[in-house]
């Protein structure tokens, strides 16, 4: 899939802009605070209806204006689409696809998918397990509706059980409801582990290949799924997973009641990322961290293509900094397959660009 052209009106620092893109590679360069990230943000919005940076739409509306419009001409599954978002202060957001009003933002995701790499994504490597779970969850929710369903059910049960554990001091009768919650959490937890373990395996293969290529064959990346201790094989069948999750809950029952926290279940899962056998979180350099985070995103894109048949559009925000020339060359020229957008601050890195279009942005104005 690809985005052929984009129209922006009063979106962030863009007053009005129409731009045609290259089907393969688009590089947007410019000084700080000129609108590079804003442009990628607009494309991301066309795939999900929302910004990767803020919750609501208010911040997206250009200062001193009433609302924004974003429109994209998209080719997906060999068909042409026009996706459009209009958001005005005090009015309900309007989304249309080929002129037909959409009930929800998910209609946009039927047409355009994106994988977005932002500088914040270095936290996937550097931070605690929550960031890596978020990465898995975001990718899997786009790809597997059954996973999204199980995850939201699990989160609901987890919240409820946490409330019971918190309140059972005052209301000891609540303890009696725990076995029922535990069983339902084990059932949905097993579904989550089923999908995550398979995703991690694919991720390991593809991310290792991307990292090897980007580092010129010098470094080996490994991704390992870590889940509940009693689970001996996360790929095992549903019944075995449920039994092992229940066993872990049983072992932790008293600890949960006394600490008033939910200690057992896949809400504590992690993806261990290793570089040449040692923890990337503890030992990776800046460039290695960036390469590893990028490799995970490239792998998510590859899995997306394997499952849905088409590459999503790849949005790489400020990925070139801290990379040596060899790694920069990889990003510019050797990410094969679908359409890529890359932002950077200097154009002197772009001499090696073999194919694609280069845009300059200044004060919310794009020029070629
Ligand atoms: P950097 O290289 O520093 O990442 P950038 O080119 O990616 O810079 P953007 O994040 O795209 O910069 O933002 C450019 C400018 O847009 C900022 O100066 C910001 O103040 C401005 N801006 C953000 N939101 C709005 C808005 N709603 N209305 C007008 N301007 C906005
Ligand atoms: Mg930026």
mmCIF file of C-alpha atoms and ligand atoms in Angstrom:
data_model
loop_
_atom_site.group_PDB
_atom_site.id
_atom_site.type_symbol
_atom_site.label_atom_id
_atom_site.label_comp_id
_atom_site.label_asym_id
_atom_site.label_seq_id
_atom_site.Cartn_x
_atom_site.Cartn_y
_atom_site.Cartn_z
ATOM 1 C CA UNK A 1 0.000 0.000 0.000
ATOM 2 C CA UNK A 2 1.117 3.554 -0.546
ATOM 3 C CA UNK A 3 0.015 7.122 -0.137
ATOM 4 C CA UNK A 4 0.147 8.946 -3.454
ATOM 5 C CA UNK A 5 -0.691 12.455 -2.329
ATOM 6 C CA UNK A 6 -1.612 14.352 0.790
ATOM 7 C CA UNK A 7 -3.643 17.484 1.389
ATOM 8 C CA UNK A 8 -3.348 19.368 4.691
ATOM 9 C CA UNK A 9 -5.388 22.312 5.893
ATOM 10 C CA UNK A 10 -4.697 23.968 9.240
ATOM 11 C CA UNK A 11 -2.988 20.863 10.541
ATOM 12 C CA UNK A 12 -0.302 21.751 13.146
ATOM 13 C CA UNK A 13 1.969 24.363 11.488
ATOM 14 C CA UNK A 14 0.681 23.625 7.951
ATOM 15 C CA UNK A 15 -1.820 26.228 6.704
ATOM 16 C CA UNK A 16 -2.559 24.638 3.359
ATOM 17 C CA UNK A 17 -0.374 22.177 1.533
ATOM 18 C CA UNK A 18 -0.791 19.627 -1.245
ATOM 19 C CA UNK A 19 1.999 17.204 -1.986
ATOM 20 C CA UNK A 20 2.628 14.221 -4.285
ATOM 21 C CA UNK A 21 4.809 11.441 -2.957
ATOM 22 C CA UNK A 22 7.202 8.938 -4.448
ATOM 23 C CA UNK A 23 5.908 5.348 -4.361
ATOM 24 C CA UNK A 24 9.166 4.085 -2.837
ATOM 25 C CA UNK A 25 11.124 6.564 -0.744
ATOM 26 C CA UNK A 26 10.405 10.093 0.479
ATOM 27 C CA UNK A 27 12.884 12.079 2.515
ATOM 28 C CA UNK A 28 11.764 15.213 4.342
ATOM 29 C CA UNK A 29 14.543 17.401 5.646
ATOM 30 C CA UNK A 30 14.604 20.748 7.389
ATOM 31 C CA UNK A 31 15.755 22.538 10.495
ATOM 32 C CA UNK A 32 14.247 21.885 13.905
ATOM 33 C CA UNK A 33 10.607 22.880 14.435
ATOM 34 C CA UNK A 34 9.738 23.272 10.737
ATOM 35 C CA UNK A 35 7.106 20.543 10.384
ATOM 36 C CA UNK A 36 8.865 17.249 9.628
ATOM 37 C CA UNK A 37 7.294 15.246 12.438
ATOM 38 C CA UNK A 38 3.985 17.025 11.843
ATOM 39 C CA UNK A 39 3.889 15.676 8.292
ATOM 40 C CA UNK A 40 4.481 12.086 9.435
ATOM 41 C CA UNK A 41 1.894 12.607 12.153
ATOM 42 C CA UNK A 42 -0.683 13.572 9.501
ATOM 43 C CA UNK A 43 0.031 10.380 7.548
ATOM 44 C CA UNK A 44 -0.226 8.334 10.755
ATOM 45 C CA UNK A 45 -3.611 9.989 11.443
ATOM 46 C CA UNK A 46 -4.851 8.770 8.061
ATOM 47 C CA UNK A 47 -4.188 5.200 9.166
ATOM 48 C CA UNK A 48 -5.649 5.356 12.651
ATOM 49 C CA UNK A 49 -7.724 8.523 13.040
ATOM 50 C CA UNK A 50 -5.509 9.705 15.861
ATOM 51 C CA UNK A 51 -2.088 11.139 16.527
ATOM 52 C CA UNK A 52 0.749 9.015 17.867
ATOM 53 C CA UNK A 53 1.730 11.991 20.064
ATOM 54 C CA UNK A 54 -1.437 13.324 21.674
ATOM 55 C CA UNK A 55 -4.726 11.948 22.859
ATOM 56 C CA UNK A 56 -7.239 14.427 21.519
ATOM 57 C CA UNK A 57 -7.369 16.404 18.282
ATOM 58 C CA UNK A 58 -7.213 19.858 19.838
ATOM 59 C CA UNK A 59 -3.432 20.142 19.632
ATOM 60 C CA UNK A 60 -3.509 19.191 15.959
ATOM 61 C CA UNK A 61 -5.593 22.212 14.954
ATOM 62 C CA UNK A 62 -3.409 25.058 13.757
ATOM 63 C CA UNK A 63 -3.225 27.908 16.286
ATOM 64 C CA UNK A 64 -5.980 30.523 15.816
ATOM 65 C CA UNK A 65 -8.007 28.394 13.425
ATOM 66 C CA UNK A 66 -11.236 26.450 13.902
ATOM 67 C CA UNK A 67 -10.318 23.021 12.607
ATOM 68 C CA UNK A 68 -8.161 20.873 10.360
ATOM 69 C CA UNK A 69 -8.614 18.713 7.284
ATOM 70 C CA UNK A 70 -6.315 15.901 6.215
ATOM 71 C CA UNK A 71 -6.920 14.023 2.999
ATOM 72 C CA UNK A 72 -4.888 11.272 1.390
ATOM 73 C CA UNK A 73 -5.057 9.519 -1.932
ATOM 74 C CA UNK A 74 -4.079 5.933 -1.195
ATOM 75 C CA UNK A 75 -3.493 2.796 -3.205
ATOM 76 C CA UNK A 76 -4.229 -0.359 -1.248
ATOM 77 C CA UNK A 77 -5.000 -3.907 -2.446
ATOM 78 C CA UNK A 78 -4.646 -2.531 -6.004
ATOM 79 C CA UNK A 79 -7.534 -0.155 -5.466
ATOM 80 C CA UNK A 80 -7.686 3.617 -5.146
ATOM 81 C CA UNK A 81 -9.054 5.254 -2.013
ATOM 82 C CA UNK A 82 -9.514 8.787 -0.745
ATOM 83 C CA UNK A 83 -9.442 8.907 3.063
ATOM 84 C CA UNK A 84 -10.383 12.135 4.730
ATOM 85 C CA UNK A 85 -10.476 13.461 8.302
ATOM 86 C CA UNK A 86 -12.103 16.730 9.358
ATOM 87 C CA UNK A 87 -11.927 17.878 12.937
ATOM 88 C CA UNK A 88 -13.379 21.199 14.049
ATOM 89 C CA UNK A 89 -13.544 22.648 17.534
ATOM 90 C CA UNK A 90 -16.820 21.773 19.257
ATOM 91 C CA UNK A 91 -17.926 19.432 16.479
ATOM 92 C CA UNK A 92 -17.778 15.677 16.082
ATOM 93 C CA UNK A 93 -14.848 14.484 14.002
ATOM 94 C CA UNK A 94 -15.824 13.470 10.464
ATOM 95 C CA UNK A 95 -14.101 10.565 8.737
ATOM 96 C CA UNK A 96 -14.902 9.512 5.188
ATOM 97 C CA UNK A 97 -13.459 6.875 2.880
ATOM 98 C CA UNK A 98 -14.228 7.458 -0.799
ATOM 99 C CA UNK A 99 -16.858 9.948 0.291
ATOM 100 C CA UNK A 100 -18.704 7.447 2.488
ATOM 101 C CA UNK A 101 -18.934 8.512 6.150
ATOM 102 C CA UNK A 102 -17.213 6.000 8.422
ATOM 103 C CA UNK A 103 -18.724 4.929 11.746
ATOM 104 C CA UNK A 104 -15.342 4.710 13.421
ATOM 105 C CA UNK A 105 -11.670 5.360 12.799
ATOM 106 C CA UNK A 106 -11.115 1.668 12.141
ATOM 107 C CA UNK A 107 -12.393 2.280 8.583
ATOM 108 C CA UNK A 108 -9.151 4.179 7.972
ATOM 109 C CA UNK A 109 -7.144 1.144 9.066
ATOM 110 C CA UNK A 110 -8.938 -0.955 6.425
ATOM 111 C CA UNK A 111 -7.299 1.268 3.800
ATOM 112 C CA UNK A 112 -3.963 2.413 5.184
ATOM 113 C CA UNK A 113 -1.639 0.872 7.757
ATOM 114 C CA UNK A 114 1.505 2.514 9.019
ATOM 115 C CA UNK A 115 4.481 1.540 11.148
ATOM 116 C CA UNK A 116 5.819 4.638 12.866
ATOM 117 C CA UNK A 117 9.305 4.940 14.311
ATOM 118 C CA UNK A 118 9.742 7.957 16.574
ATOM 119 C CA UNK A 119 12.784 8.915 18.648
ATOM 120 C CA UNK A 120 10.725 7.938 21.735
ATOM 121 C CA UNK A 121 10.758 4.360 20.452
ATOM 122 C CA UNK A 122 14.328 3.990 21.648
ATOM 123 C CA UNK A 123 12.578 3.367 24.958
ATOM 124 C CA UNK A 124 11.479 -0.008 23.583
ATOM 125 C CA UNK A 125 15.101 -1.046 24.058
ATOM 126 C CA UNK A 126 16.037 1.145 27.028
ATOM 127 C CA UNK A 127 12.980 1.118 29.282
ATOM 128 C CA UNK A 128 11.231 -1.471 31.377
ATOM 129 C CA UNK A 129 9.010 -4.294 30.143
ATOM 130 C CA UNK A 130 5.913 -2.076 29.797
ATOM 131 C CA UNK A 131 7.315 -0.378 26.671
ATOM 132 C CA UNK A 132 8.045 -3.688 25.006
ATOM 133 C CA UNK A 133 4.590 -5.041 25.868
ATOM 134 C CA UNK A 134 3.096 -1.888 24.365
ATOM 135 C CA UNK A 135 5.068 -2.499 21.181
ATOM 136 C CA UNK A 136 3.812 -6.109 20.968
ATOM 137 C CA UNK A 137 0.258 -5.082 21.787
ATOM 138 C CA UNK A 138 0.131 -2.311 19.200
ATOM 139 C CA UNK A 139 1.412 -4.549 16.424
ATOM 140 C CA UNK A 140 -0.762 -7.515 17.361
ATOM 141 C CA UNK A 141 -3.935 -5.451 17.826
ATOM 142 C CA UNK A 142 -3.574 -4.161 14.246
ATOM 143 C CA UNK A 143 -3.056 -7.666 12.904
ATOM 144 C CA UNK A 144 -5.237 -9.926 15.007
ATOM 145 C CA UNK A 145 -8.740 -8.827 16.009
ATOM 146 C CA UNK A 146 -9.036 -11.869 18.322
ATOM 147 C CA UNK A 147 -5.930 -10.695 20.174
ATOM 148 C CA UNK A 148 -7.315 -7.186 20.563
ATOM 149 C CA UNK A 149 -10.509 -8.687 21.998
ATOM 150 C CA UNK A 150 -8.651 -10.945 24.433
ATOM 151 C CA UNK A 151 -6.374 -8.127 25.553
ATOM 152 C CA UNK A 152 -9.186 -5.740 26.332
ATOM 153 C CA UNK A 153 -11.061 -8.486 28.216
ATOM 154 C CA UNK A 154 -7.893 -9.384 30.140
ATOM 155 C CA UNK A 155 -7.250 -5.741 31.057
ATOM 156 C CA UNK A 156 -10.814 -5.411 32.286
ATOM 157 C CA UNK A 157 -10.481 -8.534 34.470
ATOM 158 C CA UNK A 158 -7.075 -7.403 35.718
ATOM 159 C CA UNK A 159 -8.444 -4.040 36.781
ATOM 160 C CA UNK A 160 -11.374 -5.668 38.542
ATOM 161 C CA UNK A 161 -9.198 -8.215 40.361
ATOM 162 C CA UNK A 162 -6.838 -5.428 41.461
ATOM 163 C CA UNK A 163 -9.788 -3.564 42.933
ATOM 164 C CA UNK A 164 -10.913 -6.704 44.798
ATOM 165 C CA UNK A 165 -7.423 -7.240 46.234
ATOM 166 C CA UNK A 166 -7.297 -3.609 47.298
ATOM 167 C CA UNK A 167 -10.710 -3.659 48.973
ATOM 168 C CA UNK A 168 -10.765 -7.140 50.518
ATOM 169 C CA UNK A 169 -9.428 -5.831 53.835
ATOM 170 C CA UNK A 170 -12.668 -3.987 54.415
ATOM 171 C CA UNK A 171 -14.801 -6.556 52.623
ATOM 172 C CA UNK A 172 -13.421 -10.085 53.232
ATOM 173 C CA UNK A 173 -16.446 -11.537 51.398
ATOM 174 C CA UNK A 174 -14.855 -10.371 48.118
ATOM 175 C CA UNK A 175 -12.146 -13.043 48.474
ATOM 176 C CA UNK A 176 -14.746 -15.632 47.523
ATOM 177 C CA UNK A 177 -15.053 -14.065 44.046
ATOM 178 C CA UNK A 178 -11.339 -14.475 43.278
ATOM 179 C CA UNK A 179 -11.429 -18.071 41.925
ATOM 180 C CA UNK A 180 -13.867 -17.008 39.238
ATOM 181 C CA UNK A 181 -11.647 -14.071 38.208
ATOM 182 C CA UNK A 182 -8.587 -16.277 38.270
ATOM 183 C CA UNK A 183 -10.171 -18.809 35.950
ATOM 184 C CA UNK A 184 -11.284 -16.157 33.468
ATOM 185 C CA UNK A 185 -7.881 -14.468 33.583
ATOM 186 C CA UNK A 186 -6.166 -17.789 32.936
ATOM 187 C CA UNK A 187 -8.466 -18.455 29.964
ATOM 188 C CA UNK A 188 -7.890 -15.044 28.326
ATOM 189 C CA UNK A 189 -4.257 -14.971 29.477
ATOM 190 C CA UNK A 190 -3.665 -18.211 27.561
ATOM 191 C CA UNK A 191 -5.019 -16.573 24.378
ATOM 192 C CA UNK A 192 -2.664 -13.633 24.880
ATOM 193 C CA UNK A 193 0.328 -15.931 25.395
ATOM 194 C CA UNK A 194 -0.634 -17.927 22.300
ATOM 195 C CA UNK A 195 -0.454 -14.846 20.069
ATOM 196 C CA UNK A 196 2.514 -13.179 21.752
ATOM 197 C CA UNK A 197 4.704 -16.293 21.602
ATOM 198 C CA UNK A 198 4.132 -16.673 17.861
ATOM 199 C CA UNK A 199 4.635 -12.967 17.250
ATOM 200 C CA UNK A 200 7.908 -13.054 19.219
ATOM 201 C CA UNK A 201 9.170 -15.968 17.161
ATOM 202 C CA UNK A 202 8.517 -14.154 13.863
ATOM 203 C CA UNK A 203 9.933 -10.970 15.359
ATOM 204 C CA UNK A 204 13.115 -12.769 16.346
ATOM 205 C CA UNK A 205 13.675 -14.046 12.792
ATOM 206 C CA UNK A 206 12.947 -10.778 11.000
ATOM 207 C CA UNK A 207 14.558 -8.399 13.490
ATOM 208 C CA UNK A 208 17.730 -10.492 13.530
ATOM 209 C CA UNK A 209 17.931 -10.317 9.720
ATOM 210 C CA UNK A 210 17.319 -6.533 9.667
ATOM 211 C CA UNK A 211 19.831 -5.878 12.408
ATOM 212 C CA UNK A 212 22.472 -8.043 10.776
ATOM 213 C CA UNK A 213 22.066 -6.196 7.486
ATOM 214 C CA UNK A 214 21.994 -2.741 9.027
ATOM 215 C CA UNK A 215 25.138 -3.422 11.063
ATOM 216 C CA UNK A 216 26.987 -4.830 8.040
ATOM 217 C CA UNK A 217 26.875 -8.357 9.465
ATOM 218 C CA UNK A 218 28.685 -7.347 12.642
ATOM 219 C CA UNK A 219 25.978 -7.760 15.267
ATOM 220 C CA UNK A 220 23.489 -10.425 16.197
ATOM 221 C CA UNK A 221 20.131 -9.461 17.638
ATOM 222 C CA UNK A 222 17.996 -11.984 19.493
ATOM 223 C CA UNK A 223 14.468 -11.495 20.796
ATOM 224 C CA UNK A 224 13.105 -13.842 23.458
ATOM 225 C CA UNK A 225 9.600 -13.932 24.824
ATOM 226 C CA UNK A 226 9.362 -14.116 28.601
ATOM 227 C CA UNK A 227 6.101 -14.977 30.240
ATOM 228 C CA UNK A 228 4.697 -16.466 33.445
ATOM 229 C CA UNK A 229 7.314 -18.714 35.118
ATOM 230 C CA UNK A 230 5.184 -21.861 35.326
ATOM 231 C CA UNK A 231 4.564 -21.837 31.560
ATOM 232 C CA UNK A 232 7.044 -24.396 30.262
ATOM 233 C CA UNK A 233 6.229 -23.920 26.575
ATOM 234 C CA UNK A 234 4.363 -20.745 25.529
ATOM 235 C CA UNK A 235 3.514 -22.443 22.212
ATOM 236 C CA UNK A 236 1.713 -25.296 24.039
ATOM 237 C CA UNK A 237 -2.000 -25.887 23.537
ATOM 238 C CA UNK A 238 -4.673 -23.832 25.273
ATOM 239 C CA UNK A 239 -5.469 -26.431 27.952
ATOM 240 C CA UNK A 240 -1.866 -26.746 29.074
ATOM 241 C CA UNK A 241 -1.419 -22.973 29.195
ATOM 242 C CA UNK A 242 -4.575 -22.500 31.267
ATOM 243 C CA UNK A 243 -3.500 -25.228 33.722
ATOM 244 C CA UNK A 244 -0.033 -23.715 34.126
ATOM 245 C CA UNK A 245 -1.421 -20.194 34.592
ATOM 246 C CA UNK A 246 -3.793 -21.484 37.277
ATOM 247 C CA UNK A 247 -0.875 -23.202 38.988
ATOM 248 C CA UNK A 248 1.078 -19.916 39.065
ATOM 249 C CA UNK A 249 -1.930 -18.096 40.523
ATOM 250 C CA UNK A 250 -2.280 -20.797 43.185
ATOM 251 C CA UNK A 251 1.380 -20.407 44.176
ATOM 252 C CA UNK A 252 0.949 -16.634 44.443
ATOM 253 C CA UNK A 253 -2.426 -16.471 46.144
ATOM 254 C CA UNK A 254 -1.140 -15.444 49.590
ATOM 255 C CA UNK A 255 1.421 -13.032 48.154
ATOM 256 C CA UNK A 256 -1.340 -11.364 46.108
ATOM 257 C CA UNK A 257 -3.668 -11.003 49.072
ATOM 258 C CA UNK A 258 -0.964 -9.689 51.383
ATOM 259 C CA UNK A 259 0.588 -7.290 48.859
ATOM 260 C CA UNK A 260 -2.879 -6.389 47.496
ATOM 261 C CA UNK A 261 -1.522 -6.623 43.989
ATOM 262 C CA UNK A 262 -2.195 -8.847 41.057
ATOM 263 C CA UNK A 263 1.134 -10.658 40.714
ATOM 264 C CA UNK A 264 0.290 -13.511 38.407
ATOM 265 C CA UNK A 265 -0.425 -13.369 34.674
ATOM 266 C CA UNK A 266 0.860 -12.162 31.293
ATOM 267 C CA UNK A 267 0.448 -8.480 32.256
ATOM 268 C CA UNK A 268 4.050 -8.868 33.438
ATOM 269 C CA UNK A 269 5.369 -10.352 30.158
ATOM 270 C CA UNK A 270 8.514 -9.061 28.537
ATOM 271 C CA UNK A 271 10.526 -9.371 25.360
ATOM 272 C CA UNK A 272 14.171 -9.834 26.141
ATOM 273 C CA UNK A 273 16.356 -8.141 23.517
ATOM 274 C CA UNK A 274 19.947 -9.377 23.307
ATOM 275 C CA UNK A 275 22.823 -8.046 21.217
ATOM 276 C CA UNK A 276 25.553 -10.623 20.680
ATOM 277 C CA UNK A 277 24.183 -12.499 23.665
ATOM 278 C CA UNK A 278 24.088 -9.644 26.196
ATOM 279 C CA UNK A 279 21.155 -7.479 27.265
ATOM 280 C CA UNK A 280 20.674 -4.573 24.832
ATOM 281 C CA UNK A 281 18.961 -2.628 27.595
ATOM 282 C CA UNK A 282 22.092 -2.680 29.746
ATOM 283 C CA UNK A 283 24.901 -2.680 27.216
ATOM 284 C CA UNK A 284 23.886 -1.269 23.803
ATOM 285 C CA UNK A 285 25.545 1.955 22.576
ATOM 286 C CA UNK A 286 23.391 4.802 21.223
ATOM 287 C CA UNK A 287 23.787 3.689 17.635
ATOM 288 C CA UNK A 288 23.180 0.058 18.561
ATOM 289 C CA UNK A 289 20.069 1.008 20.526
ATOM 290 C CA UNK A 290 18.727 2.912 17.539
ATOM 291 C CA UNK A 291 19.565 0.075 15.153
ATOM 292 C CA UNK A 292 17.886 -2.466 17.451
ATOM 293 C CA UNK A 293 14.715 -0.364 17.844
ATOM 294 C CA UNK A 294 14.601 0.181 14.095
ATOM 295 C CA UNK A 295 15.093 -3.550 13.484
ATOM 296 C CA UNK A 296 12.112 -4.343 15.716
ATOM 297 C CA UNK A 297 9.955 -1.884 13.755
ATOM 298 C CA UNK A 298 11.160 -3.298 10.433
ATOM 299 C CA UNK A 299 10.344 -6.765 11.716
ATOM 300 C CA UNK A 300 6.837 -5.651 12.722
ATOM 301 C CA UNK A 301 6.424 -4.370 9.163
ATOM 302 C CA UNK A 302 7.609 -7.685 7.735
ATOM 303 C CA UNK A 303 5.161 -9.658 9.927
ATOM 304 C CA UNK A 304 2.418 -7.316 8.820
ATOM 305 C CA UNK A 305 3.162 -8.149 5.204
ATOM 306 C CA UNK A 306 3.285 -11.888 5.912
ATOM 307 C CA UNK A 307 -0.114 -11.812 7.591
ATOM 308 C CA UNK A 308 -1.999 -9.192 5.555
ATOM 309 C CA UNK A 309 -0.187 -9.524 2.236
ATOM 310 C CA UNK A 310 0.992 -5.913 1.846
ATOM 311 C CA UNK A 311 3.689 -3.765 3.385
ATOM 312 C CA UNK A 312 2.348 -0.984 5.597
ATOM 313 C CA UNK A 313 3.738 2.502 4.976
ATOM 314 C CA UNK A 314 6.873 3.021 7.061
ATOM 315 C CA UNK A 315 7.328 6.386 8.803
ATOM 316 C CA UNK A 316 10.842 6.933 10.161
ATOM 317 C CA UNK A 317 11.168 10.096 12.202
ATOM 318 C CA UNK A 318 14.705 11.248 12.837
ATOM 319 C CA UNK A 319 16.175 7.798 12.541
ATOM 320 C CA UNK A 320 19.475 8.772 10.856
ATOM 321 C CA UNK A 321 21.063 10.678 13.722
ATOM 322 C CA UNK A 322 23.651 8.720 15.722
ATOM 323 C CA UNK A 323 24.000 6.189 12.909
ATOM 324 C CA UNK A 324 27.314 5.773 11.132
ATOM 325 C CA UNK A 325 27.416 6.189 7.305
ATOM 326 C CA UNK A 326 27.000 2.465 6.648
ATOM 327 C CA UNK A 327 23.857 2.271 8.786
ATOM 328 C CA UNK A 328 22.497 5.486 7.260
ATOM 329 C CA UNK A 329 23.002 4.025 3.799
ATOM 330 C CA UNK A 330 21.013 0.960 4.851
ATOM 331 C CA UNK A 331 18.105 3.132 6.021
ATOM 332 C CA UNK A 332 18.119 5.277 2.882
ATOM 333 C CA UNK A 333 18.499 2.602 0.253
ATOM 334 C CA UNK A 334 18.081 -0.910 1.479
ATOM 335 C CA UNK A 335 14.778 -1.079 3.280
ATOM 336 C CA UNK A 336 13.122 -3.061 0.516
ATOM 337 C CA UNK A 337 9.437 -3.471 -0.209
ATOM 338 C CA UNK A 338 6.832 -0.842 0.547
ATOM 339 C CA UNK A 339 6.822 2.922 0.736
ATOM 340 C CA UNK A 340 9.074 4.684 3.248
ATOM 341 C CA UNK A 341 9.139 8.226 4.678
ATOM 342 C CA UNK A 342 12.293 9.434 6.380
ATOM 343 C CA UNK A 343 12.872 12.746 8.141
ATOM 344 C CA UNK A 344 16.231 14.280 8.954
ATOM 345 C CA UNK A 345 17.772 17.652 9.757
ATOM 346 C CA UNK A 346 20.597 17.896 7.227
ATOM 347 C CA UNK A 347 20.594 17.286 3.508
ATOM 348 C CA UNK A 348 24.275 16.375 3.419
ATOM 349 C CA UNK A 349 23.341 12.857 4.445
ATOM 350 C CA UNK A 350 21.232 12.516 1.333
ATOM 351 C CA UNK A 351 23.983 12.383 -1.295
ATOM 352 C CA UNK A 352 23.812 8.593 -1.134
ATOM 353 C CA UNK A 353 20.066 8.370 -1.776
ATOM 354 C CA UNK A 354 19.586 6.167 -4.849
ATOM 355 C CA UNK A 355 15.860 6.356 -5.432
ATOM 356 C CA UNK A 356 13.044 8.587 -4.265
ATOM 357 C CA UNK A 357 12.036 12.171 -3.741
ATOM 358 C CA UNK A 358 13.515 14.741 -1.361
ATOM 359 C CA UNK A 359 11.368 17.479 0.196
ATOM 360 C CA UNK A 360 12.456 20.464 2.185
ATOM 361 C CA UNK A 361 10.170 21.837 4.856
ATOM 362 C CA UNK A 362 10.371 25.304 6.336
ATOM 363 C CA UNK A 363 7.758 26.921 8.535
ATOM 364 C CA UNK A 364 5.056 24.505 7.431
ATOM 365 C CA UNK A 365 5.780 24.896 3.695
ATOM 366 C CA UNK A 366 7.088 22.010 1.625
ATOM 367 C CA UNK A 367 9.280 22.426 -1.420
ATOM 368 C CA UNK A 368 11.036 19.951 -3.686
HETATM 369 P P1 LIG B 1 12.611 18.628 14.997
HETATM 370 O O1 LIG B 1 13.727 18.505 14.004
HETATM 371 O O2 LIG B 1 13.006 19.481 16.125
HETATM 372 O O3 LIG B 1 12.021 17.339 15.396
HETATM 373 P P2 LIG B 1 10.239 19.092 13.331
HETATM 374 O O4 LIG B 1 10.497 19.689 11.979
HETATM 375 O O5 LIG B 1 9.956 17.654 13.391
HETATM 376 O O6 LIG B 1 11.464 19.502 14.259
HETATM 377 P P3 LIG B 1 7.555 19.488 14.263
HETATM 378 O O7 LIG B 1 7.444 18.641 15.455
HETATM 379 O O8 LIG B 1 6.994 18.968 13.014
HETATM 380 O O9 LIG B 1 9.069 19.926 14.006
HETATM 381 O O10 LIG B 1 6.899 20.885 14.685
HETATM 382 C C1 LIG B 1 7.097 22.075 14.014
HETATM 383 C C2 LIG B 1 6.422 23.214 14.698
HETATM 384 O O11 LIG B 1 5.024 23.059 14.691
HETATM 385 C C3 LIG B 1 6.800 23.541 16.149
HETATM 386 O O12 LIG B 1 7.486 24.743 16.205
HETATM 387 C C4 LIG B 1 5.459 23.668 16.858
HETATM 388 O O13 LIG B 1 5.417 24.783 17.707
HETATM 389 C C5 LIG B 1 4.509 23.862 15.705
HETATM 390 N N1 LIG B 1 3.151 23.439 16.062
HETATM 391 C C6 LIG B 1 2.781 22.336 16.735
HETATM 392 N N2 LIG B 1 1.442 22.284 16.872
HETATM 393 C C7 LIG B 1 0.959 23.393 16.277
HETATM 394 C C8 LIG B 1 -0.351 23.923 16.104
HETATM 395 N N3 LIG B 1 -1.424 23.281 16.570
HETATM 396 N N4 LIG B 1 -0.474 25.079 15.426
HETATM 397 C C9 LIG B 1 0.609 25.735 14.952
HETATM 398 N N5 LIG B 1 1.873 25.292 15.098
HETATM 399 C C10 LIG B 1 2.043 24.133 15.740
HETATM 400 MG MG1 LIG B 2 10.601 16.188 14.700
#
